[in-house]
Amino acid sequence: MNKKQILKRLLQIVIVLIGISFITFALTFMSPGDPVRNMYTATGVMPTEEMIEETREELGLNDPFFVQYTRWLTNCVKGDFGKSYSLNKPVTELLLSRLWPTLKLTLMSMFLMLLISVPLGLISAIYKDKWMDYVIRALTFLGCSIPNFWMGLLLMLAFCVYIHAFPVISSSGDFKSLFLPALTLAIAMSAKYTRQVRTAVLDELSQDYVIGAEARGIKKSRIIWCNVFPNSLLPLTTMFGLSIGSLLGGTSVVEVIFSYPGLGNLAVSAITSSDYNLIQGYVLWMALIYMVINLLVDVSYRYIDPRMRLKE
Amino acid sequence: MKKKNVFLQNKTFVIFSVLAALIILTAIFAPLVTGGADPVKGVLADALLPPSKEHIFGTDKMGRDIFTRVIYGARVSLSSTFAVVALILIVGTITGITAGYFGGWVDAVIMRIADMMLAFPGLVLALAVAGIMGASIKNAIIAIVAVSWTKYARLARSLVLKIRNCDYVSAAVVTGSKTSHILFRYMLPNALPTLLVTAATDIGSMMLELAAMSFLGFGALPPAPEWGYMLNEGRACMQTAPWMMIFPGLAIFVVVVVFNMLGDSIRDILDPRDE
């Protein structure tokens, strides 16, 4: 990617963000839940009709749609996503405080995923159509079909209730409480990733240079470690980047199961208490992070694959 | 005789379509399978009983038989999953064919919306949509359809673009065929097989997404029996009654495996690439 392409992508990100902000804002505008009422019930006050009307006026909730939307959008651009109705704190502050735990969980599960899927994928490709390959393929198939929240509950049952090796509630954020949620996410992803590793390695193995090297009597293990494996890393980077992005958004179910204090958990509680500012802030931030990661992955090709630089 | 050969050659397809049919029949004839037990009303005296001869999957904290609820749950899960897949297929096909055939600004608008949806982790938006509109199966279905149709739209568009400039299409235009005729007689039949195969392989993952939504409390409402929500209830009683979460989860797992295998075998039969 050259500079012009990167600029174009950045522009695209801005357009998509505006579109998403419009959709989420329109949705919350049309929604049946009443944030003011929720705000009062959260603090334990039984509000009168006048109080509600007054607060609505104060928060600007009685203005026409486009007035509210542009006001909100200009504030967002300035970095101010408003206040969370239910938690009575600035949205940006809340999101930032939860970002690190989710990031930790994401990185940990990516690490576990690589630990599981790369060796399995390699073995499966090298011993193609042998029993090991069949076992691994069957496992990946089952892994794709198992609901990750059930997997999480089963792991919890086994390791927290029966063996007491890990805490049931992972709110402290240390390694022990991080491990099971990360493992749950890693198992689900490994199932897909192992297949991808297998395909990528098989693709490389069928290249002519492998036959050439074999014909010259170079050891198979040397070919695999020095040529095939490094070459098959490129297609894997794309998937790696994409899965970081989808993980950041897809952790909510697992976070809820393990009561992990991350972004996903925050988002779910925001949704149940119709905390619009928080939902909108969360959705926009997630979209931004996801797209920036995808852009970085695309840019990184330039450095990983010299051919990309030659093309330009 | 040719037909028989096809079936003999595709054993996995036969086995898993029979299993899928069995699952669907179980859901339809749920009252017969469960012997007339009520999935919603329970006997409080029988609460949290472990699996036994009378209640083979045990009972939940309201004293309801879990086996009955799992069987009835198949109705909700299957019907909502099929609804999602059918809706995505319809919406995606219509928008995709329209975008591909007409091109120009119609194409630009539809595809930019599709790009927007793709630039985004789907479940996040689905959760937001379902949460904002309020929890119900209907809203969960709408939310998943809203974020998943783009895949089919892109596919349908690319399939239409492939034949858009074929001679026979141009001939139809020149001889004055109506646009609707071209769309239904040429574009749709060409795009449909691939789209249907994709839909078949997506049944399993859509079922998982719906169950996840219900698990988080944005889908089925209690006391309706639904697997995702049952798992949610089971989570609270995990230490005392693990059977409450084991069996609904197992049900999702088994059904998803069957439909995934079925989808894969349909794709293997129809996809010429593997030959």
Coordinates of C-alpha atoms in Angstrom, one line a residue:
Chain A
M1 CA 0.0 0.0 0.0
N2 CA 1.3 3.4 -0.9
K3 CA 0.5 6.7 0.8
K4 CA -2.4 7.5 -1.6
Q5 CA -4.1 4.2 -0.9
I6 CA -3.6 4.7 2.9
L7 CA -5.2 8.1 2.6
K8 CA -8.1 6.7 0.7
R9 CA -8.6 4.0 3.3
L10 CA -8.5 6.6 6.1
L11 CA -11.2 8.6 4.3
Q12 CA -13.2 5.4 3.9
I13 CA -12.9 4.8 7.7
V14 CA -14.3 8.3 8.3
I15 CA -17.2 7.8 6.0
V16 CA -18.1 4.4 7.5
L17 CA -17.9 5.9 11.0
I18 CA -20.3 8.7 10.1
G19 CA -22.7 6.1 8.6
I20 CA -22.5 3.9 11.7
S21 CA -23.0 6.9 14.0
F22 CA -26.1 7.8 12.0
I23 CA -27.5 4.2 12.2
T24 CA -26.9 3.8 15.9
F25 CA -28.2 7.3 16.7
A26 CA -31.3 6.7 14.6
L27 CA -31.9 3.4 16.3
T28 CA -31.7 4.8 19.8
F29 CA -33.8 7.7 18.8
M30 CA -36.6 5.3 17.6
S31 CA -36.2 2.9 20.5
P32 CA -39.1 2.4 23.0
G33 CA -36.9 2.5 26.1
D34 CA -36.8 5.7 28.1
P35 CA -33.3 6.6 29.4
V36 CA -34.6 9.2 31.8
R37 CA -36.9 6.8 33.6
N38 CA -34.0 4.2 33.7
M39 CA -31.7 6.8 35.0
Y40 CA -34.0 7.6 37.9
T41 CA -34.8 3.9 38.7
A42 CA -31.1 3.2 38.7
T43 CA -30.6 5.7 41.5
G44 CA -33.7 4.4 43.3
V45 CA -35.9 7.5 42.9
M46 CA -39.5 7.3 41.9
P47 CA -39.7 10.2 39.5
T48 CA -42.8 12.4 38.9
E49 CA -43.9 13.3 35.4
E50 CA -42.6 16.9 35.9
M51 CA -39.2 15.6 37.0
I52 CA -38.9 13.4 33.9
E53 CA -40.0 16.3 31.6
E54 CA -37.5 18.6 33.2
T55 CA -34.6 16.2 32.9
R56 CA -35.5 15.5 29.3
E57 CA -35.4 19.2 28.5
E58 CA -32.1 19.5 30.4
L59 CA -30.5 16.7 28.4
G60 CA -31.9 18.0 25.2
L61 CA -33.9 14.9 24.5
N62 CA -36.9 16.9 23.3
D63 CA -35.1 18.5 20.4
P64 CA -35.7 17.4 16.8
F65 CA -33.7 14.4 15.5
F66 CA -31.1 16.3 13.4
V67 CA -30.4 18.9 16.0
Q68 CA -29.7 16.1 18.5
Y69 CA -27.7 14.1 16.0
T70 CA -25.4 17.0 14.9
R71 CA -24.9 18.2 18.5
W72 CA -23.9 14.6 19.5
L73 CA -21.7 14.2 16.5
T74 CA -19.8 17.4 17.0
N75 CA -19.2 16.5 20.6
C76 CA -18.0 13.0 19.6
V77 CA -15.5 14.6 17.2
K78 CA -14.2 16.6 20.1
G79 CA -13.8 13.3 22.0
D80 CA -16.8 13.9 24.3
F81 CA -19.3 11.0 24.0
G82 CA -21.5 12.4 26.7
K83 CA -22.3 10.9 30.1
S84 CA -23.5 7.4 30.8
Y85 CA -27.0 7.6 32.1
S86 CA -26.8 4.5 34.2
L87 CA -23.3 4.9 35.7
N88 CA -23.2 8.7 35.7
K89 CA -19.7 8.9 34.4
P90 CA -18.2 10.2 31.2
V91 CA -18.5 7.5 28.4
T92 CA -14.9 7.9 27.3
E93 CA -13.6 7.4 30.8
L94 CA -15.7 4.2 31.2
L95 CA -14.7 2.8 27.9
L96 CA -11.0 3.5 28.5
S97 CA -11.1 1.9 31.9
R98 CA -12.5 -1.3 30.3
L99 CA -10.3 -1.3 27.2
W100 CA -7.2 -2.6 28.9
P101 CA -8.9 -5.7 30.4
T102 CA -10.4 -6.6 27.1
L103 CA -7.2 -6.0 25.3
K104 CA -5.4 -8.3 27.8
L105 CA -8.0 -11.0 27.3
T106 CA -7.7 -10.6 23.5
L107 CA -3.9 -10.9 23.5
M108 CA -4.0 -13.8 25.9
S109 CA -6.5 -15.7 23.8
M110 CA -4.6 -14.9 20.6
F111 CA -1.4 -16.3 22.2
L112 CA -3.3 -19.5 23.4
M113 CA -4.8 -19.8 19.9
L114 CA -1.5 -19.7 18.2
L115 CA -0.1 -22.2 20.7
I116 CA -3.0 -24.6 19.9
S117 CA -3.6 -24.1 16.2
V118 CA -0.1 -23.6 14.6
P119 CA 1.3 -27.0 15.8
L120 CA -2.0 -28.8 15.0
G121 CA -2.3 -27.2 11.6
L122 CA 1.3 -28.1 10.8
I123 CA 0.9 -31.7 11.9
S124 CA -2.3 -32.0 10.1
A125 CA -0.8 -30.7 6.8
I126 CA 2.4 -32.7 7.1
Y127 CA 0.6 -36.0 7.8
K128 CA -2.2 -35.2 5.3
D129 CA -4.7 -38.1 5.1
K130 CA -3.1 -40.0 7.9
W131 CA -4.9 -40.8 11.1
M132 CA -3.5 -37.8 12.9
D133 CA -4.9 -35.5 10.2
Y134 CA -8.3 -37.1 10.5
V135 CA -8.4 -36.7 14.2
I136 CA -7.3 -33.1 14.0
R137 CA -9.9 -32.3 11.3
A138 CA -12.6 -34.0 13.3
L139 CA -11.6 -31.9 16.3
T140 CA -11.7 -28.7 14.4
F141 CA -15.1 -29.6 13.0
L142 CA -16.5 -30.2 16.5
G143 CA -14.8 -27.0 17.7
C144 CA -16.7 -25.0 15.1
S145 CA -20.0 -26.4 16.1
I146 CA -19.7 -26.0 19.9
P147 CA -21.3 -22.8 21.2
N148 CA -18.5 -20.8 22.9
F149 CA -20.7 -19.9 25.9
W150 CA -21.4 -23.6 26.5
M151 CA -17.7 -24.3 26.2
G152 CA -17.1 -21.6 28.8
L153 CA -19.7 -23.0 31.1
L154 CA -18.3 -26.5 30.8
L155 CA -14.7 -25.3 31.5
M156 CA -16.0 -23.4 34.4
L157 CA -17.9 -26.4 35.8
A158 CA -14.8 -28.6 35.4
F159 CA -12.1 -26.2 36.6
C160 CA -13.9 -23.9 39.1
V161 CA -16.7 -26.0 40.6
Y162 CA -15.2 -29.5 40.6
I163 CA -11.4 -28.9 40.8
H164 CA -11.4 -25.4 42.3
A165 CA -8.3 -24.5 40.2
F166 CA -9.6 -21.2 39.0
P167 CA -12.0 -18.5 40.5
V168 CA -15.6 -18.6 39.3
I169 CA -15.7 -14.9 39.0
S170 CA -12.8 -13.4 37.0
S171 CA -13.1 -9.9 38.1
S172 CA -9.7 -9.4 39.7
G173 CA -7.8 -9.4 36.4
D174 CA -4.8 -11.5 37.4
F175 CA -3.5 -14.4 35.3
K176 CA -5.6 -17.0 37.0
S177 CA -8.8 -15.2 36.3
L178 CA -7.7 -14.4 32.7
F179 CA -6.9 -17.9 31.8
L180 CA -10.3 -19.6 31.5
P181 CA -12.0 -16.9 29.5
A182 CA -9.0 -16.6 27.2
L183 CA -9.0 -20.4 26.8
T184 CA -12.7 -20.4 25.9
L185 CA -12.1 -17.9 23.2
A186 CA -9.0 -19.6 22.0
I187 CA -10.6 -23.0 21.6
A188 CA -13.4 -21.5 19.4
M189 CA -10.9 -19.6 17.2
S190 CA -8.4 -22.4 17.1
A191 CA -10.9 -24.6 15.3
K192 CA -11.1 -22.2 12.4
Y193 CA -7.5 -21.2 12.5
T194 CA -6.1 -24.8 12.5
R195 CA -7.9 -25.3 9.2
Q196 CA -6.4 -22.2 7.8
V197 CA -2.9 -23.1 8.9
R198 CA -3.4 -26.5 7.3
T199 CA -4.6 -25.1 4.0
A200 CA -1.8 -22.5 4.0
V201 CA 0.9 -25.1 4.7
L202 CA -0.6 -27.5 2.1
D203 CA -0.5 -24.8 -0.5
E204 CA 3.1 -24.1 0.2
L205 CA 4.0 -27.8 0.2
S206 CA 2.6 -28.2 -3.3
Q207 CA 4.9 -25.6 -4.7
D208 CA 7.6 -26.6 -7.2
Y209 CA 10.5 -25.5 -5.0
V210 CA 9.6 -28.1 -2.4
I211 CA 9.8 -30.9 -5.0
G212 CA 13.1 -29.3 -6.2
A213 CA 14.5 -29.2 -2.7
E214 CA 13.4 -32.8 -2.1
A215 CA 15.0 -33.9 -5.3
R216 CA 18.3 -32.3 -4.2
G217 CA 18.1 -34.5 -1.1
I218 CA 17.4 -31.8 1.5
K219 CA 15.8 -33.1 4.6
K220 CA 12.0 -32.8 4.8
S221 CA 12.2 -31.2 8.2
R222 CA 14.6 -28.6 7.0
I223 CA 12.4 -27.7 4.0
I224 CA 9.4 -27.4 6.3
W225 CA 11.1 -25.2 8.9
C226 CA 13.2 -23.0 6.7
N227 CA 11.0 -22.6 3.6
V228 CA 7.4 -23.8 3.9
F229 CA 6.6 -22.5 7.3
P230 CA 7.9 -18.9 6.9
N231 CA 6.2 -18.7 3.5
S232 CA 2.9 -19.9 4.8
L233 CA 2.9 -17.1 7.4
L234 CA 1.7 -14.4 5.0
P235 CA -1.8 -15.6 4.4
L236 CA -2.0 -16.2 8.2
T237 CA -1.3 -12.6 9.0
T238 CA -4.5 -11.4 7.4
M239 CA -6.6 -13.9 9.4
F240 CA -4.6 -13.0 12.5
G241 CA -5.4 -9.3 12.1
L242 CA -9.1 -10.0 11.3
S243 CA -9.5 -12.2 14.3
I244 CA -8.0 -9.6 16.6
G245 CA -10.7 -7.2 15.4
S246 CA -13.5 -9.7 15.7
L247 CA -12.3 -10.8 19.1
L248 CA -12.4 -7.3 20.4
G249 CA -16.1 -7.2 19.5
G250 CA -16.9 -10.9 20.1
T251 CA -15.7 -11.2 23.7
S252 CA -19.0 -10.1 25.3
V253 CA -20.5 -13.5 25.7
V254 CA -17.5 -14.9 27.4
E255 CA -17.0 -11.8 29.5
V256 CA -20.5 -12.1 30.7
I257 CA -20.1 -15.8 31.6
F258 CA -16.9 -15.2 33.6
S259 CA -18.1 -11.8 35.0
Y260 CA -14.9 -10.4 33.4
P261 CA -14.7 -6.6 33.7
G262 CA -14.2 -5.9 30.0
L263 CA -15.8 -3.8 27.3
G264 CA -18.2 -6.5 26.2
N265 CA -19.6 -6.9 29.7
L266 CA -20.0 -3.1 29.9
A267 CA -21.7 -3.1 26.5
V268 CA -24.2 -5.8 27.6
S269 CA -25.1 -4.0 30.8
A270 CA -25.4 -0.7 28.8
I271 CA -27.8 -2.3 26.4
T272 CA -30.0 -3.9 29.2
S273 CA -30.3 -0.5 30.9
S274 CA -30.9 1.4 27.6
D275 CA -27.8 3.6 28.3
Y276 CA -27.8 5.1 24.8
N277 CA -24.7 7.3 25.2
L278 CA -22.7 4.4 26.3
I279 CA -24.0 2.1 23.6
Q280 CA -23.3 4.6 20.9
G281 CA -19.8 5.3 22.2
Y282 CA -19.0 1.7 22.5
V283 CA -20.2 0.9 18.9
L284 CA -18.3 3.8 17.4
W285 CA -15.1 3.0 19.3
M286 CA -15.3 -0.7 18.3
A287 CA -15.8 0.2 14.7
L288 CA -12.8 2.6 14.8
I289 CA -10.5 0.1 16.5
Y290 CA -11.6 -2.7 14.1
M291 CA -11.0 -0.7 11.0
V292 CA -7.7 0.7 12.2
I293 CA -6.4 -2.8 12.9
N294 CA -7.5 -4.0 9.5
L295 CA -5.7 -1.0 7.9
L296 CA -2.5 -1.8 9.9
V297 CA -2.6 -5.4 8.8
D298 CA -2.8 -4.4 5.2
V299 CA 0.0 -1.9 5.6
S300 CA 2.1 -4.5 7.3
Y301 CA 2.2 -6.6 4.1
R302 CA 4.6 -4.1 2.7
Y303 CA 7.1 -5.1 5.4
I304 CA 6.4 -8.8 5.5
D305 CA 6.2 -9.5 1.8
P306 CA 8.9 -7.8 -0.3
R307 CA 6.9 -8.7 -3.5
M308 CA 4.3 -6.1 -2.4
R309 CA 6.9 -3.4 -2.5
L310 CA 8.1 -4.4 -5.9
K311 CA 4.6 -4.2 -7.3
E312 CA 4.3 -0.5 -6.5
Chain B
M1 CA -31.5 -45.5 -11.6
K2 CA -29.2 -42.5 -11.8
K3 CA -30.9 -41.0 -8.8
K4 CA -30.1 -44.0 -6.6
N5 CA -26.5 -43.8 -7.5
V6 CA -26.2 -40.2 -6.4
F7 CA -27.6 -41.2 -3.0
L8 CA -25.3 -44.1 -2.6
Q9 CA -22.3 -42.0 -3.6
N10 CA -23.1 -39.4 -1.0
K11 CA -23.4 -41.4 2.2
T12 CA -22.7 -38.4 4.5
F13 CA -25.4 -36.4 2.8
V14 CA -28.0 -39.2 3.3
I15 CA -27.0 -39.8 6.9
F16 CA -27.1 -36.2 7.9
S17 CA -30.3 -35.3 6.0
V18 CA -32.0 -38.2 7.8
L19 CA -30.7 -36.9 11.1
A20 CA -31.8 -33.4 10.3
A21 CA -35.2 -34.6 9.3
L22 CA -35.4 -36.5 12.6
I23 CA -34.6 -33.4 14.5
I24 CA -37.2 -31.4 12.7
L25 CA -39.8 -34.1 13.2
T26 CA -39.0 -34.2 16.9
A27 CA -39.6 -30.5 17.1
I28 CA -42.9 -30.8 15.2
F29 CA -44.2 -33.7 17.3
A30 CA -42.8 -32.4 20.6
P31 CA -46.0 -33.2 22.5
L32 CA -45.8 -36.9 21.4
V33 CA -42.1 -37.2 22.2
T34 CA -42.4 -35.8 25.7
G35 CA -45.6 -37.7 26.5
G36 CA -47.7 -34.5 27.0
A37 CA -45.6 -32.9 29.7
D38 CA -45.9 -29.1 30.0
P39 CA -42.7 -27.3 29.1
V40 CA -43.7 -24.0 30.9
K41 CA -45.5 -25.1 34.0
G42 CA -43.6 -27.1 36.7
V43 CA -44.2 -28.7 40.0
L44 CA -42.2 -26.6 42.6
A45 CA -41.9 -29.7 44.8
D46 CA -39.8 -31.3 42.1
A47 CA -37.4 -28.4 41.7
L48 CA -33.7 -29.1 40.9
L49 CA -34.0 -32.9 40.8
P50 CA -31.0 -34.6 39.3
P51 CA -31.5 -36.8 36.2
S52 CA -33.5 -39.9 37.1
K53 CA -35.9 -42.4 35.4
E54 CA -38.8 -40.0 35.7
H55 CA -36.9 -36.9 34.6
I56 CA -34.1 -38.2 32.4
F57 CA -32.4 -34.7 32.1
G58 CA -33.4 -33.6 35.6
T59 CA -35.6 -30.6 36.5
D60 CA -34.8 -26.9 36.8
K61 CA -35.4 -24.6 39.7
M62 CA -39.1 -24.1 38.8
G63 CA -39.6 -27.9 38.8
R64 CA -39.9 -28.1 35.1
D65 CA -38.7 -31.2 33.3
I66 CA -35.6 -30.3 31.3
F67 CA -36.0 -33.0 28.7
T68 CA -39.4 -31.6 27.8
R69 CA -38.0 -28.1 27.7
V70 CA -35.1 -29.2 25.5
I71 CA -37.5 -30.9 23.0
Y72 CA -39.8 -27.9 22.9
G73 CA -36.8 -25.6 22.7
A74 CA -36.0 -27.2 19.3
R75 CA -39.2 -25.6 18.0
V76 CA -38.0 -22.1 18.9
S77 CA -34.4 -22.6 17.8
L78 CA -35.2 -24.3 14.5
S79 CA -38.0 -22.0 13.5
S80 CA -36.1 -18.8 14.3
T81 CA -32.9 -20.1 12.7
F82 CA -34.8 -21.0 9.5
A83 CA -36.5 -17.7 9.6
V84 CA -33.1 -15.9 9.8
V85 CA -31.5 -17.9 7.0
A86 CA -34.6 -17.5 4.7
L87 CA -34.8 -13.8 5.4
I88 CA -31.1 -13.2 4.8
L89 CA -31.3 -15.2 1.6
I90 CA -34.3 -13.2 0.4
V91 CA -33.0 -9.8 1.4
G92 CA -29.4 -10.5 0.2
T93 CA -30.5 -12.0 -3.1
I94 CA -32.9 -9.1 -4.0
T95 CA -30.4 -6.4 -3.1
G96 CA -27.5 -8.2 -4.7
I97 CA -29.3 -8.9 -8.0
T98 CA -30.6 -5.3 -8.1
A99 CA -27.2 -3.9 -7.5
G100 CA -25.5 -6.1 -10.0
Y101 CA -28.1 -5.7 -12.8
F102 CA -28.8 -2.0 -12.6
G103 CA -25.3 -0.8 -11.6
G104 CA -24.8 2.9 -11.3
W105 CA -25.9 4.7 -8.2
V106 CA -28.2 1.9 -7.1
D107 CA -25.1 -0.4 -7.0
A108 CA -23.0 2.3 -5.3
V109 CA -25.5 2.9 -2.5
I110 CA -26.2 -0.8 -1.8
M111 CA -22.5 -1.8 -1.9
R112 CA -21.4 1.1 0.3
I113 CA -24.0 0.0 2.9
A114 CA -22.7 -3.5 2.6
D115 CA -19.1 -2.3 3.0
M116 CA -20.2 -0.5 6.1
M117 CA -21.6 -3.6 7.6
L118 CA -18.5 -5.6 6.7
A119 CA -16.2 -3.0 8.3
F120 CA -17.6 -4.0 11.6
P121 CA -17.8 -6.9 14.1
G122 CA -21.3 -8.3 13.4
L123 CA -22.3 -9.4 16.9
V124 CA -21.7 -5.9 18.3
L125 CA -24.1 -4.3 16.0
A126 CA -26.6 -7.2 16.3
L127 CA -26.5 -6.8 20.1
A128 CA -27.0 -3.1 19.9
V129 CA -29.9 -3.4 17.5
A130 CA -31.6 -6.2 19.5
G131 CA -30.9 -4.4 22.8
I132 CA -32.2 -1.0 21.6
M133 CA -35.4 -2.5 20.1
G134 CA -36.1 -4.6 23.2
A135 CA -35.6 -8.3 23.9
S136 CA -37.7 -10.7 21.9
I137 CA -37.1 -13.5 19.4
K138 CA -38.5 -11.3 16.6
N139 CA -36.0 -8.5 17.3
A140 CA -33.1 -10.9 17.6
I141 CA -34.0 -12.3 14.2
I142 CA -34.2 -8.8 12.7
A143 CA -30.9 -7.8 14.3
I144 CA -29.1 -10.8 12.9
V145 CA -30.6 -10.4 9.5
A146 CA -29.7 -6.7 9.5
V147 CA -26.0 -7.4 9.9
S148 CA -25.7 -10.7 7.9
W149 CA -27.5 -10.0 4.6
T150 CA -24.5 -8.2 3.1
K151 CA -22.6 -11.4 2.5
Y152 CA -25.4 -12.7 0.3
A153 CA -25.8 -9.4 -1.4
R154 CA -22.1 -9.4 -2.4
L155 CA -22.3 -13.0 -3.6
A156 CA -25.5 -12.4 -5.6
R157 CA -24.1 -9.2 -7.2
S158 CA -20.9 -11.0 -8.3
L159 CA -22.9 -13.9 -9.8
V160 CA -25.1 -11.5 -11.7
L161 CA -22.1 -9.4 -12.9
K162 CA -20.7 -12.6 -14.4
I163 CA -23.7 -13.2 -16.7
R164 CA -24.8 -9.6 -17.1
N165 CA -22.9 -9.1 -20.3
C166 CA -23.5 -12.5 -21.8
D167 CA -24.9 -12.5 -25.4
Y168 CA -28.2 -14.1 -24.5
V169 CA -28.9 -11.4 -21.9
S170 CA -28.1 -8.7 -24.5
A171 CA -30.3 -10.5 -26.9
A172 CA -33.1 -10.5 -24.4
V173 CA -32.7 -6.8 -23.9
V174 CA -32.6 -6.1 -27.6
T175 CA -35.7 -8.2 -28.4
G176 CA -37.6 -6.1 -25.8
S177 CA -37.9 -8.5 -22.9
K178 CA -39.3 -6.9 -19.8
T179 CA -36.7 -6.1 -17.1
S180 CA -38.7 -8.2 -14.6
H181 CA -38.6 -11.1 -17.0
I182 CA -34.8 -10.9 -17.4
L183 CA -34.4 -10.6 -13.7
F184 CA -36.6 -13.6 -12.9
R185 CA -35.8 -15.9 -15.8
Y186 CA -32.1 -15.2 -16.3
M187 CA -30.5 -13.5 -13.3
L188 CA -32.3 -15.3 -10.4
P189 CA -31.9 -18.9 -11.7
N190 CA -28.2 -18.3 -12.3
A191 CA -27.5 -16.9 -8.9
L192 CA -29.8 -19.0 -6.8
P193 CA -27.9 -22.4 -6.6
T194 CA -24.7 -20.9 -5.2
L195 CA -26.7 -18.8 -2.8
L196 CA -28.8 -21.7 -1.6
V197 CA -25.6 -23.8 -0.9
T198 CA -24.2 -20.9 1.1
A199 CA -27.4 -20.6 3.0
A200 CA -27.3 -24.4 3.8
T201 CA -23.7 -24.1 5.2
D202 CA -24.7 -21.0 7.3
I203 CA -27.6 -22.7 9.2
G204 CA -25.3 -23.9 12.0
S205 CA -23.6 -20.6 12.6
M206 CA -26.8 -18.7 12.5
M207 CA -28.2 -21.0 15.2
L208 CA -25.2 -20.3 17.3
E209 CA -25.6 -16.6 16.9
L210 CA -29.3 -16.8 17.9
A211 CA -28.5 -18.9 20.9
A212 CA -25.8 -16.4 21.9
M213 CA -28.3 -13.6 21.7
S214 CA -30.8 -15.5 23.8
F215 CA -28.1 -16.4 26.3
L216 CA -27.3 -12.8 26.8
G217 CA -31.0 -12.1 27.4
F218 CA -31.7 -10.4 24.0
G219 CA -33.7 -13.2 22.4
A220 CA -36.3 -15.5 23.7
L221 CA -38.2 -14.3 26.8
P222 CA -38.9 -16.5 29.8
P223 CA -40.7 -18.8 30.5
A224 CA -40.6 -19.9 26.8
P225 CA -38.2 -22.8 26.4
E226 CA -35.2 -21.8 24.3
W227 CA -31.8 -23.4 24.5
G228 CA -29.7 -20.2 24.8
Y229 CA -31.9 -18.8 27.5
M230 CA -32.0 -22.2 29.4
L231 CA -28.2 -22.1 29.5
N232 CA -28.4 -18.7 31.0
E233 CA -30.7 -20.0 33.7
G234 CA -28.4 -23.0 34.2
R235 CA -25.4 -20.8 34.7
A236 CA -26.9 -19.4 37.9
C237 CA -27.5 -22.9 39.3
M238 CA -24.2 -24.4 38.1
Q239 CA -22.9 -25.6 41.4
T240 CA -26.1 -27.2 42.6
A241 CA -27.6 -28.4 39.3
P242 CA -25.1 -28.7 36.5
W243 CA -27.6 -30.7 34.4
M244 CA -29.5 -27.5 33.8
M245 CA -26.8 -26.2 31.6
I246 CA -25.3 -29.5 30.2
F247 CA -28.4 -30.7 28.3
P248 CA -29.5 -27.5 26.6
G249 CA -25.9 -26.9 25.5
L250 CA -25.6 -30.5 24.3
A251 CA -28.8 -30.0 22.3
I252 CA -27.4 -26.9 20.5
F253 CA -24.1 -28.7 19.9
V254 CA -25.7 -31.8 18.4
V255 CA -28.1 -29.9 16.2
V256 CA -25.4 -27.5 15.0
V257 CA -23.1 -30.5 14.2
V258 CA -25.8 -32.2 12.2
F259 CA -26.7 -29.0 10.2
N260 CA -23.0 -28.1 9.6
M261 CA -22.3 -31.6 8.3
L262 CA -25.4 -31.5 6.1
G263 CA -24.4 -28.1 4.7
D264 CA -20.9 -29.2 4.1
S265 CA -22.0 -32.4 2.3
I266 CA -24.5 -30.4 0.1
R267 CA -21.6 -28.1 -0.8
D268 CA -19.3 -31.0 -1.6
I269 CA -22.0 -32.5 -3.9
L270 CA -22.7 -29.3 -5.8
D271 CA -19.3 -27.7 -5.7
P272 CA -17.3 -28.8 -8.8
R273 CA -14.0 -27.4 -7.5
D274 CA -13.2 -30.5 -5.4
E275 CA -13.5 -32.9 -8.3

